[in-house]
CSV table of N, CA, C and O in Angstrom, one decimal:
chain,number,residue,atom,x,y,z
S,1,MET,N,18.4,-17.1,-14.9
S,1,MET,CA,17.4,-17.5,-15.7
S,1,MET,C,18.0,-18.9,-15.7
S,1,MET,O,18.8,-19.2,-16.3
S,2,LYS,N,16.7,-19.9,-16.4
S,2,LYS,CA,17.1,-21.0,-16.6
S,2,LYS,C,16.4,-21.4,-18.0
S,2,LYS,O,15.3,-20.9,-18.3
S,3,TYR,N,17.5,-22.1,-18.9
S,3,TYR,CA,16.8,-22.4,-20.3
S,3,TYR,C,16.8,-24.1,-20.7
S,3,TYR,O,17.8,-24.3,-20.6
S,4,VAL,N,16.1,-24.5,-21.1
S,4,VAL,CA,15.9,-25.6,-21.5
S,4,VAL,C,16.0,-25.9,-22.8
S,4,VAL,O,15.1,-25.7,-23.8
S,5,LEU,N,16.9,-26.6,-22.9
S,5,LEU,CA,17.4,-27.0,-24.6
S,5,LEU,C,16.3,-28.2,-25.0
S,5,LEU,O,15.5,-29.1,-24.6
S,6,SER,N,16.3,-28.1,-26.6
S,6,SER,CA,15.0,-29.0,-27.2
S,6,SER,C,16.0,-30.1,-27.6
S,6,SER,O,16.8,-30.4,-27.1
S,7,ALA,N,14.9,-30.8,-27.8
S,7,ALA,CA,15.4,-32.2,-28.1
S,7,ALA,C,16.2,-33.2,-29.1
S,7,ALA,O,17.4,-33.4,-28.5
S,8,GLU,N,16.3,-31.6,-29.7
S,8,GLU,CA,17.1,-31.9,-30.9
S,8,GLU,C,17.8,-30.3,-31.4
S,8,GLU,O,17.0,-29.9,-31.6
S,9,LEU,N,19.4,-30.5,-31.1
S,9,LEU,CA,20.2,-29.7,-31.6
S,9,LEU,C,20.8,-30.0,-32.9
S,9,LEU,O,22.9,-30.2,-32.6
S,10,THR,N,20.0,-30.2,-34.5
S,10,THR,CA,21.3,-29.7,-34.8
S,10,THR,C,21.2,-29.1,-36.1
S,10,THR,O,20.3,-27.7,-35.9
S,11,ILE,N,21.4,-29.3,-37.0
S,11,ILE,CA,21.6,-28.2,-38.5
S,11,ILE,C,20.2,-27.5,-38.9
S,11,ILE,O,20.2,-26.9,-38.9
S,12,TYR,N,19.1,-28.8,-39.1
S,12,TYR,CA,17.5,-28.4,-39.3
S,12,TYR,C,17.1,-27.5,-38.0
S,12,TYR,O,16.3,-26.9,-38.2
S,13,GLU,N,17.4,-27.4,-36.7
S,13,GLU,CA,16.8,-26.7,-36.1
S,13,GLU,C,17.8,-25.6,-35.0
S,13,GLU,O,16.9,-24.4,-34.9
S,14,VAL,N,19.1,-25.4,-35.4
S,14,VAL,CA,20.0,-24.2,-35.0
S,14,VAL,C,20.0,-22.9,-35.6
S,14,VAL,O,19.5,-22.0,-34.7
S,15,TYR,N,19.2,-22.7,-36.8
S,15,TYR,CA,18.9,-21.3,-37.2
S,15,TYR,C,17.5,-20.7,-36.6
S,15,TYR,O,18.1,-19.8,-36.1
S,16,GLU,N,16.8,-21.6,-36.0
S,16,GLU,CA,16.0,-20.5,-35.6
S,16,GLU,C,16.0,-20.4,-33.9
S,16,GLU,O,15.6,-20.0,-33.4
S,17,LEU,N,17.0,-21.6,-33.0
S,17,LEU,CA,17.0,-21.8,-31.7
S,17,LEU,C,17.9,-20.2,-31.8
S,17,LEU,O,17.8,-19.7,-30.7
S,18,GLN,N,18.8,-19.7,-32.7
S,18,GLN,CA,19.8,-19.2,-32.7
S,18,GLN,C,18.9,-17.7,-32.3
S,18,GLN,O,19.5,-17.1,-31.7
S,19,ALA,N,18.0,-17.6,-33.4
S,19,ALA,CA,16.7,-16.3,-33.2
S,19,ALA,C,16.3,-16.4,-31.8
S,19,ALA,O,16.2,-15.0,-31.6
S,20,GLU,N,15.7,-17.0,-31.3
S,20,GLU,CA,15.2,-17.7,-30.3
S,20,GLU,C,16.3,-17.1,-29.2
S,20,GLU,O,15.7,-16.3,-28.3
S,21,LEU,N,17.5,-17.4,-28.7
S,21,LEU,CA,18.1,-17.0,-28.0
S,21,LEU,C,18.4,-16.0,-28.1
S,21,LEU,O,19.4,-15.2,-27.1
S,22,GLU,N,19.2,-15.3,-29.3
S,22,GLU,CA,19.1,-13.8,-29.6
S,22,GLU,C,18.4,-12.9,-28.7
S,22,GLU,O,18.7,-12.3,-28.3
S,23,ALA,N,16.8,-13.5,-29.6
S,23,ALA,CA,16.1,-12.4,-28.2
S,23,ALA,C,16.3,-12.6,-27.1
S,23,ALA,O,16.1,-11.7,-25.9
S,24,LEU,N,16.8,-13.7,-26.1
S,24,LEU,CA,16.8,-14.1,-25.1
S,24,LEU,C,18.2,-13.0,-24.4
S,24,LEU,O,17.9,-12.6,-23.6
S,25,LEU,N,19.0,-13.1,-24.8
S,25,LEU,CA,20.3,-12.8,-25.0
S,25,LEU,C,20.1,-10.8,-24.4
S,25,LEU,O,20.8,-10.2,-23.5
S,26,GLY,N,18.8,-10.6,-25.5
S,26,GLY,CA,18.9,-9.0,-25.3
S,26,GLY,C,18.4,-8.7,-24.4
S,26,GLY,O,18.5,-7.4,-23.8
S,27,SER,N,17.7,-9.7,-23.4
S,27,SER,CA,16.8,-9.7,-22.0
S,27,SER,C,17.0,-9.8,-21.0
S,27,SER,O,17.1,-9.7,-20.0
S,28,LEU,N,18.8,-10.5,-21.0
S,28,LEU,CA,18.9,-11.4,-20.3
S,28,LEU,C,19.5,-10.5,-18.9
S,28,LEU,O,20.2,-9.2,-19.3
S,29,GLN,N,19.0,-10.7,-17.3
S,29,GLN,CA,19.3,-9.8,-17.0
S,29,GLN,C,20.9,-10.4,-15.6
S,29,GLN,O,21.0,-10.1,-14.8
S,30,GLU,N,20.4,-11.6,-15.9
S,30,GLU,CA,21.1,-12.9,-14.3
S,30,GLU,C,21.9,-13.5,-15.7
S,30,GLU,O,22.1,-13.8,-16.7
S,31,ASP,N,22.6,-14.8,-14.9
S,31,ASP,CA,23.2,-15.5,-15.4
S,31,ASP,C,22.8,-16.6,-15.8
S,31,ASP,O,21.6,-16.8,-15.4
S,32,LEU,N,22.9,-17.6,-16.9
S,32,LEU,CA,22.5,-18.4,-17.6
S,32,LEU,C,22.4,-19.9,-16.9
S,32,LEU,O,23.3,-20.7,-17.2
S,33,VAL,N,21.1,-20.7,-16.5
S,33,VAL,CA,21.3,-22.5,-16.6
S,33,VAL,C,20.9,-22.8,-17.5
S,33,VAL,O,19.9,-22.9,-17.9
S,34,ILE,N,21.7,-24.1,-18.3
S,34,ILE,CA,21.5,-24.2,-19.6
S,34,ILE,C,20.5,-26.0,-18.7
S,34,ILE,O,21.6,-26.3,-18.4
S,35,ASP,N,19.7,-26.2,-19.2
S,35,ASP,CA,19.2,-27.8,-18.7
S,35,ASP,C,19.1,-28.5,-20.4
S,35,ASP,O,18.5,-28.0,-21.4
S,36,GLY,N,20.1,-29.2,-20.1
S,36,GLY,CA,19.9,-30.3,-21.2
S,36,GLY,C,18.8,-31.4,-21.2
S,36,GLY,O,19.9,-32.3,-22.2
S,37,SER,N,18.8,-31.5,-20.3
S,37,SER,CA,18.1,-33.2,-20.1
S,37,SER,C,17.6,-34.0,-21.2
S,37,SER,O,17.5,-34.8,-21.2
S,38,GLN,N,16.4,-32.8,-22.0
S,38,GLN,CA,15.9,-33.5,-23.1
S,38,GLN,C,16.7,-33.6,-24.3
S,38,GLN,O,15.9,-34.2,-25.6
S,39,VAL,N,17.8,-33.2,-24.4
S,39,VAL,CA,18.3,-33.3,-25.8
S,39,VAL,C,19.0,-35.3,-26.1
S,39,VAL,O,19.5,-35.6,-25.4
S,40,VAL,N,18.2,-35.4,-27.4
S,40,VAL,CA,18.6,-36.5,-27.8
S,40,VAL,C,19.3,-37.0,-28.9
S,40,VAL,O,19.7,-37.9,-29.3
S,41,GLU,N,19.6,-35.8,-29.7
S,41,GLU,CA,19.9,-35.7,-31.0
S,41,GLU,C,21.2,-34.2,-30.9
S,41,GLU,O,20.8,-33.3,-30.7
S,42,LEU,N,21.7,-34.5,-31.4
S,42,LEU,CA,23.1,-33.0,-31.3
S,42,LEU,C,24.0,-33.1,-32.9
S,42,LEU,O,25.4,-34.4,-32.9
S,43,ASP,N,24.5,-32.6,-33.1
S,43,ASP,CA,25.5,-32.5,-34.1
S,43,ASP,C,26.5,-31.8,-33.9
S,43,ASP,O,26.4,-30.8,-32.5
S,44,SER,N,27.6,-31.3,-34.9
S,44,SER,CA,28.3,-29.9,-34.7
S,44,SER,C,27.7,-28.9,-34.6
S,44,SER,O,28.0,-27.8,-34.0
S,45,ALA,N,26.7,-28.8,-35.3
S,45,ALA,CA,25.8,-27.5,-35.6
S,45,ALA,C,25.4,-27.0,-33.9
S,45,ALA,O,25.4,-25.8,-33.8
S,46,GLY,N,24.4,-27.8,-33.4
S,46,GLY,CA,24.3,-27.7,-31.9
S,46,GLY,C,25.6,-27.4,-31.0
S,46,GLY,O,25.3,-26.6,-30.1
S,47,LEU,N,26.6,-28.1,-31.2
S,47,LEU,CA,27.9,-27.8,-30.4
S,47,LEU,C,28.0,-26.7,-30.7
S,47,LEU,O,28.5,-25.8,-29.4
S,48,GLN,N,28.4,-26.0,-31.8
S,48,GLN,CA,28.6,-24.6,-32.5
S,48,GLN,C,27.6,-23.6,-31.5
S,48,GLN,O,28.1,-22.6,-31.4
S,49,LEU,N,26.4,-24.2,-31.4
S,49,LEU,CA,25.6,-22.7,-30.9
S,49,LEU,C,25.9,-22.8,-29.3
S,49,LEU,O,25.7,-21.7,-28.9
S,50,LEU,N,25.8,-23.8,-28.8
S,50,LEU,CA,26.5,-24.1,-27.3
S,50,LEU,C,27.7,-22.8,-27.7
S,50,LEU,O,27.3,-22.3,-25.8
S,51,ILE,N,28.4,-23.4,-28.1
S,51,ILE,CA,29.9,-22.3,-28.2
S,51,ILE,C,29.3,-21.0,-27.9
S,51,ILE,O,30.0,-20.3,-27.4
S,52,TRP,N,28.9,-20.8,-29.1
S,52,TRP,CA,27.9,-19.3,-29.2
S,52,TRP,C,27.7,-18.8,-28.3
S,52,TRP,O,28.1,-17.5,-27.6
S,53,LEU,N,26.7,-19.7,-27.7
S,53,LEU,CA,25.9,-19.0,-26.8
S,53,LEU,C,26.6,-18.4,-25.1
S,53,LEU,O,26.5,-17.6,-24.9
S,54,THR,N,27.7,-18.9,-25.0
S,54,THR,CA,27.7,-19.0,-23.8
S,54,THR,C,29.2,-18.1,-23.8
S,54,THR,O,29.5,-17.0,-23.3
S,55,LYS,N,30.0,-18.0,-25.1
S,55,LYS,CA,30.8,-16.6,-25.3
S,55,LYS,C,29.9,-15.6,-25.1
S,55,LYS,O,30.4,-14.3,-24.9
S,56,SER,N,29.0,-15.0,-26.0
S,56,SER,CA,28.3,-14.5,-26.0
S,56,SER,C,27.4,-14.1,-24.8
S,56,SER,O,27.3,-12.7,-24.1
S,57,VAL,N,27.0,-14.5,-23.6
S,57,VAL,CA,26.6,-14.9,-22.1
S,57,VAL,C,27.7,-14.2,-21.7
S,57,VAL,O,28.0,-12.7,-20.6
S,58,ASN,N,29.2,-14.6,-21.8
S,58,ASN,CA,30.5,-14.3,-21.4
S,58,ASN,C,30.6,-12.5,-21.5
S,58,ASN,O,31.0,-12.3,-20.7
S,59,ALA,N,30.3,-12.7,-23.0
S,59,ALA,CA,30.9,-10.9,-24.0
S,59,ALA,C,29.8,-10.0,-22.8
S,59,ALA,O,29.8,-8.9,-22.7
S,60,GLN,N,28.8,-10.3,-22.5
S,60,GLN,CA,27.6,-9.7,-21.6
S,60,GLN,C,28.0,-9.8,-19.8
S,60,GLN,O,27.5,-9.2,-18.6
S,61,ASN,N,29.4,-10.0,-19.7
S,61,ASN,CA,29.8,-10.4,-18.1
S,61,ASN,C,28.4,-11.3,-17.4
S,61,ASN,O,28.7,-11.3,-16.7
S,62,GLY,N,27.9,-12.2,-18.2
S,62,GLY,CA,26.9,-13.1,-17.5
S,62,GLY,C,28.6,-14.3,-17.6
S,62,GLY,O,29.3,-14.7,-17.9
S,63,LYS,N,27.3,-15.4,-16.8
S,63,LYS,CA,27.6,-16.7,-16.5
S,63,LYS,C,27.0,-17.9,-16.8
S,63,LYS,O,25.6,-17.7,-17.0
S,64,VAL,N,27.8,-18.7,-17.8
S,64,VAL,CA,26.2,-19.9,-17.8
S,64,VAL,C,26.6,-21.1,-17.0
S,64,VAL,O,28.3,-21.2,-17.3
S,65,SER,N,26.0,-21.5,-16.6
S,65,SER,CA,26.4,-23.1,-16.1
S,65,SER,C,25.2,-24.5,-16.6
S,65,SER,O,24.2,-23.4,-17.2
S,66,TYR,N,25.4,-25.3,-16.7
S,66,TYR,CA,24.8,-26.4,-16.8
S,66,TYR,C,24.2,-27.2,-16.0
S,66,TYR,O,24.7,-27.5,-14.9
S,67,SER,N,23.0,-27.8,-15.9
S,67,SER,CA,22.2,-28.9,-15.6
S,67,SER,C,21.3,-30.0,-15.9
S,67,SER,O,21.0,-29.6,-17.0
S,68,CYS,N,21.4,-30.9,-15.1
S,68,CYS,CA,20.6,-32.0,-16.1
S,68,CYS,C,20.9,-31.9,-17.4
S,68,CYS,O,20.9,-32.6,-18.2
S,69,LEU,N,22.7,-33.1,-17.4
S,69,LEU,CA,22.9,-33.0,-18.7
S,69,LEU,C,22.1,-34.4,-19.1
S,69,LEU,O,22.5,-35.1,-18.6
S,70,SER,N,21.8,-34.3,-20.5
S,70,SER,CA,21.5,-36.0,-20.5
S,70,SER,C,22.7,-36.8,-21.4
S,70,SER,O,23.7,-36.2,-21.8
S,71,ASN,N,22.8,-38.1,-21.4
S,71,ASN,CA,23.8,-38.7,-21.7
S,71,ASN,C,24.4,-38.3,-23.4
S,71,ASN,O,25.9,-38.2,-23.6
S,72,THR,N,23.2,-37.5,-24.5
S,72,THR,CA,24.0,-37.5,-25.4
S,72,THR,C,24.6,-36.3,-25.7
S,72,THR,O,25.6,-36.1,-25.8
S,73,LEU,N,24.4,-35.3,-24.5
S,73,LEU,CA,25.1,-34.4,-24.3
S,73,LEU,C,26.5,-34.7,-23.6
S,73,LEU,O,27.3,-33.8,-24.3
S,74,VAL,N,26.2,-35.6,-22.9
S,74,VAL,CA,26.9,-35.4,-22.2
S,74,VAL,C,28.6,-35.9,-22.7
S,74,VAL,O,29.8,-35.7,-22.7
S,75,GLU,N,27.8,-37.2,-23.7
S,75,GLU,CA,29.1,-37.7,-24.5
S,75,GLU,C,29.9,-36.8,-25.7
S,75,GLU,O,30.9,-36.8,-25.8
S,76,ALA,N,29.1,-36.0,-26.4
S,76,ALA,CA,29.1,-35.4,-27.1
S,76,ALA,C,30.2,-34.1,-26.6
S,76,ALA,O,31.3,-33.8,-27.4
S,77,LEU,N,29.7,-33.6,-25.4
S,77,LEU,CA,30.7,-32.9,-24.6
S,77,LEU,C,32.3,-33.0,-24.2
S,77,LEU,O,33.2,-32.6,-24.2
S,78,ASP,N,32.2,-34.5,-23.8
S,78,ASP,CA,33.3,-35.1,-23.4
S,78,ASP,C,33.8,-35.7,-24.9
S,78,ASP,O,35.7,-35.5,-24.5
S,79,PHE,N,33.6,-35.7,-25.8
S,79,PHE,CA,34.2,-36.3,-26.9
S,79,PHE,C,34.7,-35.0,-27.5
S,79,PHE,O,36.1,-35.2,-28.2
S,80,CYS,N,34.4,-33.8,-27.6
S,80,CYS,CA,35.1,-33.1,-28.4
S,80,CYS,C,36.1,-31.8,-27.4
S,80,CYS,O,36.4,-30.7,-27.5
S,81,GLU,N,35.8,-32.7,-26.0
S,81,GLU,CA,36.9,-31.9,-25.1
S,81,GLU,C,36.7,-30.8,-24.5
S,81,GLU,O,37.5,-29.6,-24.3
S,82,LEU,N,34.9,-30.3,-24.5
S,82,LEU,CA,34.6,-29.1,-24.0
S,82,LEU,C,34.7,-28.8,-22.9
S,82,LEU,O,33.7,-29.8,-22.2
S,83,PRO,N,34.9,-28.1,-21.6
S,83,PRO,CA,34.3,-28.0,-20.7
S,83,PRO,C,33.2,-27.5,-20.3
S,83,PRO,O,32.9,-26.8,-20.5
S,84,TYR,N,33.2,-28.5,-19.2
S,84,TYR,CA,31.3,-28.1,-18.8
S,84,TYR,C,31.1,-28.8,-17.3
S,84,TYR,O,30.4,-28.0,-16.7
S,85,LYS,N,32.3,-29.7,-16.8
S,85,LYS,CA,32.0,-30.1,-15.3
S,85,LYS,C,32.5,-28.8,-14.2
S,85,LYS,O,31.6,-29.0,-13.2
S,86,ASP,N,33.2,-27.9,-14.5
S,86,ASP,CA,33.2,-27.3,-13.5
S,86,ASP,C,32.1,-25.7,-13.6
S,86,ASP,O,32.4,-25.6,-12.8
S,87,ALA,N,31.4,-26.2,-15.1
S,87,ALA,CA,30.0,-25.3,-14.9
S,87,ALA,C,28.9,-25.7,-14.6
S,87,ALA,O,27.9,-25.4,-14.9
S,88,MET,N,28.9,-27.0,-14.2
S,88,MET,CA,27.8,-27.4,-13.6
S,88,MET,C,26.7,-26.4,-12.2
S,88,MET,O,28.0,-26.4,-11.2
S,89,TYR,N,26.0,-26.3,-12.8
S,89,TYR,CA,25.2,-25.9,-12.2
S,89,TYR,C,24.8,-26.5,-10.2
S,89,TYR,O,24.8,-27.6,-10.0
S,90,LYS,N,25.0,-25.7,-9.5
S,90,LYS,CA,25.2,-25.9,-7.9
S,90,LYS,C,23.8,-25.3,-7.2
S,90,LYS,O,24.5,-24.0,-6.9
S,91,GLU,N,22.6,-26.1,-7.3
S,91,GLU,CA,21.9,-25.0,-6.2
S,91,GLU,C,22.2,-24.9,-4.8
S,91,GLU,O,22.7,-25.8,-4.2
S,92,THR,N,22.2,-24.1,-4.5
S,92,THR,CA,22.7,-23.6,-3.0
S,92,THR,C,20.9,-23.2,-2.0
S,92,THR,O,20.0,-22.9,-2.5
S,93,THR,N,20.7,-23.4,-1.0
S,93,THR,CA,19.9,-24.0,0.1
S,93,THR,C,20.8,-22.9,1.5
S,93,THR,O,21.7,-22.9,1.6
S,94,ASN,N,19.6,-22.3,1.9
S,94,ASN,CA,20.0,-21.6,3.2
S,94,ASN,C,19.6,-22.3,4.4
S,94,ASN,O,18.6,-21.6,5.1
S,95,ASP,N,19.6,-23.4,4.3
S,95,ASP,CA,19.3,-24.6,5.2
S,95,ASP,C,20.1,-24.3,7.0
S,95,ASP,O,21.3,-24.3,6.9
S,96,SER,N,19.5,-24.2,7.7
S,96,SER,CA,20.3,-23.6,9.6
S,96,SER,C,20.3,-24.8,10.2
S,96,SER,O,19.7,-25.8,9.6
C-alpha cells in the first residue's frame, strides 16, 4: 500500500495524522510504501511520527519503504542519522 505524506509534518498536524495512520494500520494487509515527495516542512514531531509508523508496521510483521523523498525530508533524515537509504522502494518489473 502506498501512503502519500502531507506537505507539513509538524506538531500542528501530527495529532490528526497519527489518528489517520492508526486507522490505516488497523486495515493494513501488506507492506507500506511512504511517498515523501510533498513534504516541505518537518519538525521533530514529524520525525517522531515516522519512527512510530515504522515501528508499528514492523510490529505487524510488515515492512516500510520510502519513495520520492523531498529534499526537506532527506535533509532531516540525514541530519538525524536515521536510516532510510536501504529502505528505498525499488519497483520491479517482469520485463522479458
